mmCIF file of C-alpha atoms in Angstrom:
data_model
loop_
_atom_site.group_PDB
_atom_site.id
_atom_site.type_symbol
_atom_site.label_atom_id
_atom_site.label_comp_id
_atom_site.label_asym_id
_atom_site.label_seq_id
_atom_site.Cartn_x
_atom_site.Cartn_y
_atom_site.Cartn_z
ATOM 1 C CA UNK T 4 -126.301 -2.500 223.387
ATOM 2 C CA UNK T 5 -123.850 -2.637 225.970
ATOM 3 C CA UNK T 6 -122.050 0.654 227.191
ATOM 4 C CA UNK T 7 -118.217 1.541 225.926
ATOM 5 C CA UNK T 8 -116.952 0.518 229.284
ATOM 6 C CA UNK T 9 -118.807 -2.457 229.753
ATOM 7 C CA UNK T 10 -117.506 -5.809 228.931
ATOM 8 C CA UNK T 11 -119.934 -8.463 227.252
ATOM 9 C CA UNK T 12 -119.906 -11.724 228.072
ATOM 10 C CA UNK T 13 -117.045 -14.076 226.263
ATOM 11 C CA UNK T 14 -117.523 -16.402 223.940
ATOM 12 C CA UNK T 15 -116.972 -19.788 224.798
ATOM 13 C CA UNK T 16 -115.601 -20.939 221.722
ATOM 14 C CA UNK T 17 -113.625 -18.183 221.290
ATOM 15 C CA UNK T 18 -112.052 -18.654 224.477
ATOM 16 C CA UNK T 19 -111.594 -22.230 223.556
ATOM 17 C CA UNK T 20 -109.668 -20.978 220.012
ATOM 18 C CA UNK T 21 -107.215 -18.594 222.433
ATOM 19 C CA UNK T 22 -106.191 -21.387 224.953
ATOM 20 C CA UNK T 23 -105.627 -23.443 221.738
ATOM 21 C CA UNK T 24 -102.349 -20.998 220.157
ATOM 22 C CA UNK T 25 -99.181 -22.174 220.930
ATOM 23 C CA UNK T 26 -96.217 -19.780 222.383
ATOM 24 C CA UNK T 27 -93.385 -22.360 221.438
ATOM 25 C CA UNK T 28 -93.027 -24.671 218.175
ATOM 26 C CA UNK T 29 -94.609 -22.351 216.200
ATOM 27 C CA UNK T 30 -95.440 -23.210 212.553
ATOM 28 C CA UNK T 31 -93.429 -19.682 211.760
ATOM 29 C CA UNK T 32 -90.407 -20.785 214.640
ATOM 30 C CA UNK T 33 -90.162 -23.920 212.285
ATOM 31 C CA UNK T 34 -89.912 -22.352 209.053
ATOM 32 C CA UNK T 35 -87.160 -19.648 210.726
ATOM 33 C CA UNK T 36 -85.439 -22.893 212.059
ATOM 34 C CA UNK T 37 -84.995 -24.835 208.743
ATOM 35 C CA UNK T 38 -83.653 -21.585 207.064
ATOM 36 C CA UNK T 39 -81.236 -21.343 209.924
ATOM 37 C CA UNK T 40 -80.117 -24.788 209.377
ATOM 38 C CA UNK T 41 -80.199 -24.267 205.873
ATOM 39 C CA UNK T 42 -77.554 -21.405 206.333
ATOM 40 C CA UNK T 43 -75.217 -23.050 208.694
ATOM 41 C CA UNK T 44 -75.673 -20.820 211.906
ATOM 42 C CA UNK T 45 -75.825 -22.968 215.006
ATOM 43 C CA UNK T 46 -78.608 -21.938 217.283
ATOM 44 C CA UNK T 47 -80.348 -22.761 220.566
ATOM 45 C CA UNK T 48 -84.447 -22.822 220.927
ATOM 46 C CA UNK T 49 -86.212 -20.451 223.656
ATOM 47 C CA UNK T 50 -82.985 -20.262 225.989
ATOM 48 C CA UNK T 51 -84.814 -19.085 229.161
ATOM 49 C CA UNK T 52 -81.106 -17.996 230.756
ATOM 50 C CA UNK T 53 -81.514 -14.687 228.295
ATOM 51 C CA UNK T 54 -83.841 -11.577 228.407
ATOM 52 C CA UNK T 55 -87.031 -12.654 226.524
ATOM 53 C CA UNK T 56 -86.461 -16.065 226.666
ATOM 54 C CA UNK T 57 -85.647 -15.574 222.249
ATOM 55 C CA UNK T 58 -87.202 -18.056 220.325
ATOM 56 C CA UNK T 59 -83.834 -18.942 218.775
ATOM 57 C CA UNK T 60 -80.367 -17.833 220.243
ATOM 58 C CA UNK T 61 -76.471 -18.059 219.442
ATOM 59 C CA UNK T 62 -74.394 -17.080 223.070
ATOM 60 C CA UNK T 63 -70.905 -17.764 221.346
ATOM 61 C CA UNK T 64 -71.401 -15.229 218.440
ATOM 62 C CA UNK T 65 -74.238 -12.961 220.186
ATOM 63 C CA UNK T 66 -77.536 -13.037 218.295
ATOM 64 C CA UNK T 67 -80.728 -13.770 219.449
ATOM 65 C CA UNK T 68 -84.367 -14.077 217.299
ATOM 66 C CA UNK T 69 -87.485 -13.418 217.749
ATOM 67 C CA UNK T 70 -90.444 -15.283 215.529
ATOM 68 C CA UNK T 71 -93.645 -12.910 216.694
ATOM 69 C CA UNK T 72 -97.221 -13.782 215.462
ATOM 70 C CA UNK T 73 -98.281 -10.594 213.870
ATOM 71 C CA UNK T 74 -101.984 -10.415 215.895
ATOM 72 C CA UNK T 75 -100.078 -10.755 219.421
ATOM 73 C CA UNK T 76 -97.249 -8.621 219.641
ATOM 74 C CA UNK T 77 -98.820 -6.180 217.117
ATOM 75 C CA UNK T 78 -96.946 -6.081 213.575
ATOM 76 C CA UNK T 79 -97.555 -2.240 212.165
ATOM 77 C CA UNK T 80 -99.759 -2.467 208.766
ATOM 78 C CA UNK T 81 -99.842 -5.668 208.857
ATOM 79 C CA UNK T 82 -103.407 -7.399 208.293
ATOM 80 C CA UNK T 83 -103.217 -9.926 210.555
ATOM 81 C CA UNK T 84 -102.784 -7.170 213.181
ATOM 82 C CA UNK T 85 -106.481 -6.926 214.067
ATOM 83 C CA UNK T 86 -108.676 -6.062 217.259
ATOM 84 C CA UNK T 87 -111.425 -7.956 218.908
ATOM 85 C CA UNK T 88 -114.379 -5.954 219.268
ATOM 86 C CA UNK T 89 -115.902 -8.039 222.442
ATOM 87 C CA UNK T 90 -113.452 -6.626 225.702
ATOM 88 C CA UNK T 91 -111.521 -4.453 223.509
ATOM 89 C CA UNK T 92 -109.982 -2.374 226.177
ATOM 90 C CA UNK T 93 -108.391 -5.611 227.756
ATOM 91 C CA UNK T 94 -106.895 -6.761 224.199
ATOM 92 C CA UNK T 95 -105.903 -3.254 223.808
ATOM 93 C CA UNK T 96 -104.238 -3.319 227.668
ATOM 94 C CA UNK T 97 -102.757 -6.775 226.747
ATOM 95 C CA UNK T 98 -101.019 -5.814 223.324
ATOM 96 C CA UNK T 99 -99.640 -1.895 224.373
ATOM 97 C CA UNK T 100 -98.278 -4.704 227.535
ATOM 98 C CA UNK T 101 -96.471 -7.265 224.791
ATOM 99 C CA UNK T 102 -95.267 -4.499 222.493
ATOM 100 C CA UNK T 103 -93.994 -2.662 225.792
ATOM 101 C CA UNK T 104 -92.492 -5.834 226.719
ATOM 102 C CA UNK T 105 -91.246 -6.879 223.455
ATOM 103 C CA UNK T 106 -88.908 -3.595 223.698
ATOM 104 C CA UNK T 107 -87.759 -3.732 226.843
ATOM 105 C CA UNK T 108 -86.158 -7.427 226.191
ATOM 106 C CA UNK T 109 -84.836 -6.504 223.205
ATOM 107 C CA UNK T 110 -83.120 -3.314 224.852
ATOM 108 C CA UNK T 111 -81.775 -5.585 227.663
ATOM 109 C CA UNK T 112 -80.206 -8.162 224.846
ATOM 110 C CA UNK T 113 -78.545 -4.987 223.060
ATOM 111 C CA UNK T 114 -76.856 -4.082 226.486
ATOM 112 C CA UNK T 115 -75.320 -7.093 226.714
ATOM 113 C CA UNK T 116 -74.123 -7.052 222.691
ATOM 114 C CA UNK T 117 -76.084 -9.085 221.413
ATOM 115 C CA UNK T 118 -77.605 -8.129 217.861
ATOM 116 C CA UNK T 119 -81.417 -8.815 218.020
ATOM 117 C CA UNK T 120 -83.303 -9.869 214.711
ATOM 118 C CA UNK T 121 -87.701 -9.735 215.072
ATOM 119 C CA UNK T 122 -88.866 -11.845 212.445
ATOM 120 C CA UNK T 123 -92.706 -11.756 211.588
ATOM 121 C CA UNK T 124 -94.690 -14.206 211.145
ATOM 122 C CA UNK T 125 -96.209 -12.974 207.957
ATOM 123 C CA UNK T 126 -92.764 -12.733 206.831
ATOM 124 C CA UNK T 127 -91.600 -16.376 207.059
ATOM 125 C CA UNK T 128 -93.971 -17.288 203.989
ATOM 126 C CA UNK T 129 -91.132 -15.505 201.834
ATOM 127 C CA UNK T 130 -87.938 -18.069 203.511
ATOM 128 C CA UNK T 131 -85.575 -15.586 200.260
ATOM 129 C CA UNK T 132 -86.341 -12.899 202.743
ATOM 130 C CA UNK T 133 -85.563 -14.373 206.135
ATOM 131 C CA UNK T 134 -82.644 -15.633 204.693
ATOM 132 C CA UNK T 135 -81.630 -11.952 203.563
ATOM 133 C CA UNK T 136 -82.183 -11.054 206.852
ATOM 134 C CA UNK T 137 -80.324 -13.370 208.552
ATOM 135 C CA UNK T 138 -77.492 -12.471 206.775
ATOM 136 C CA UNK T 139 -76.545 -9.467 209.343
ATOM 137 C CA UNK T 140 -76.030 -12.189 211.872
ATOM 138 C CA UNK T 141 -72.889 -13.044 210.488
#
């Protein structure tokens, strides 16, 4: 039994699982983008020039969207929001970081008018409800 500050060795195929999860072309990004296209708002993928670099992005009418995976950026009572037991004080480091980060960008976008939509990735398996949601875009 290893001590509470001690880290254990990591798993190799874990690690192998974590290099393997996309950040961009997401299966969630996807589903937000076909409900997007469904609804007639024009939109631009990961535009790097904004705060965040959003995952989908309108300049002309000022909206931006994020698609976050529940497990990284740390979606409240969700169940996919879970915490590795090996190294847990460097997940738990890492995801206070995201979430921290997650705000700030969003904050930034708000200064400069944009409206900001976070869409979860447990919540693009109901597209009735994105699409509710995207209404305030308009």
């Amino acid at each position: 039994m290893t001590s509470p500050g001690c880290q254990r060795p990591t798993d190799p195929a874990r690690s192998a699982l974590m290099r393997r999860v996309r950040q961009t072309g997401t299966k969630g990004e996807d589903e937000v983008a076909a409900i997007l296209r469904q609804s007639g708002l024009r939109f631009r993928r990961n535009v790097k020039s904004l705060p965040g670099s959003p995952d989908f992005a309108n300049k002309t009418n000022q909206w931006a969207i994020f698609v976050h995976g529940c497990f990284w950026h740390r979606h409240e009572g969700c169940r996919r929001t879970t915490t590795p037991t090996r190294n847990r004080d460097f997940w738990l480091a890492k995801f206070a970081a995201n979430v921290n980060r997650d705000k700030i960008k969003a904050r930034l976008l708000r200064a400069m008018g944009f409206k900001v939509l976070t869409i979860w990735e447990c919540e693009t398996r109901n597209p009735s409800n994105v699409r509710r949601r995207l209404q305030r875009l308009r």
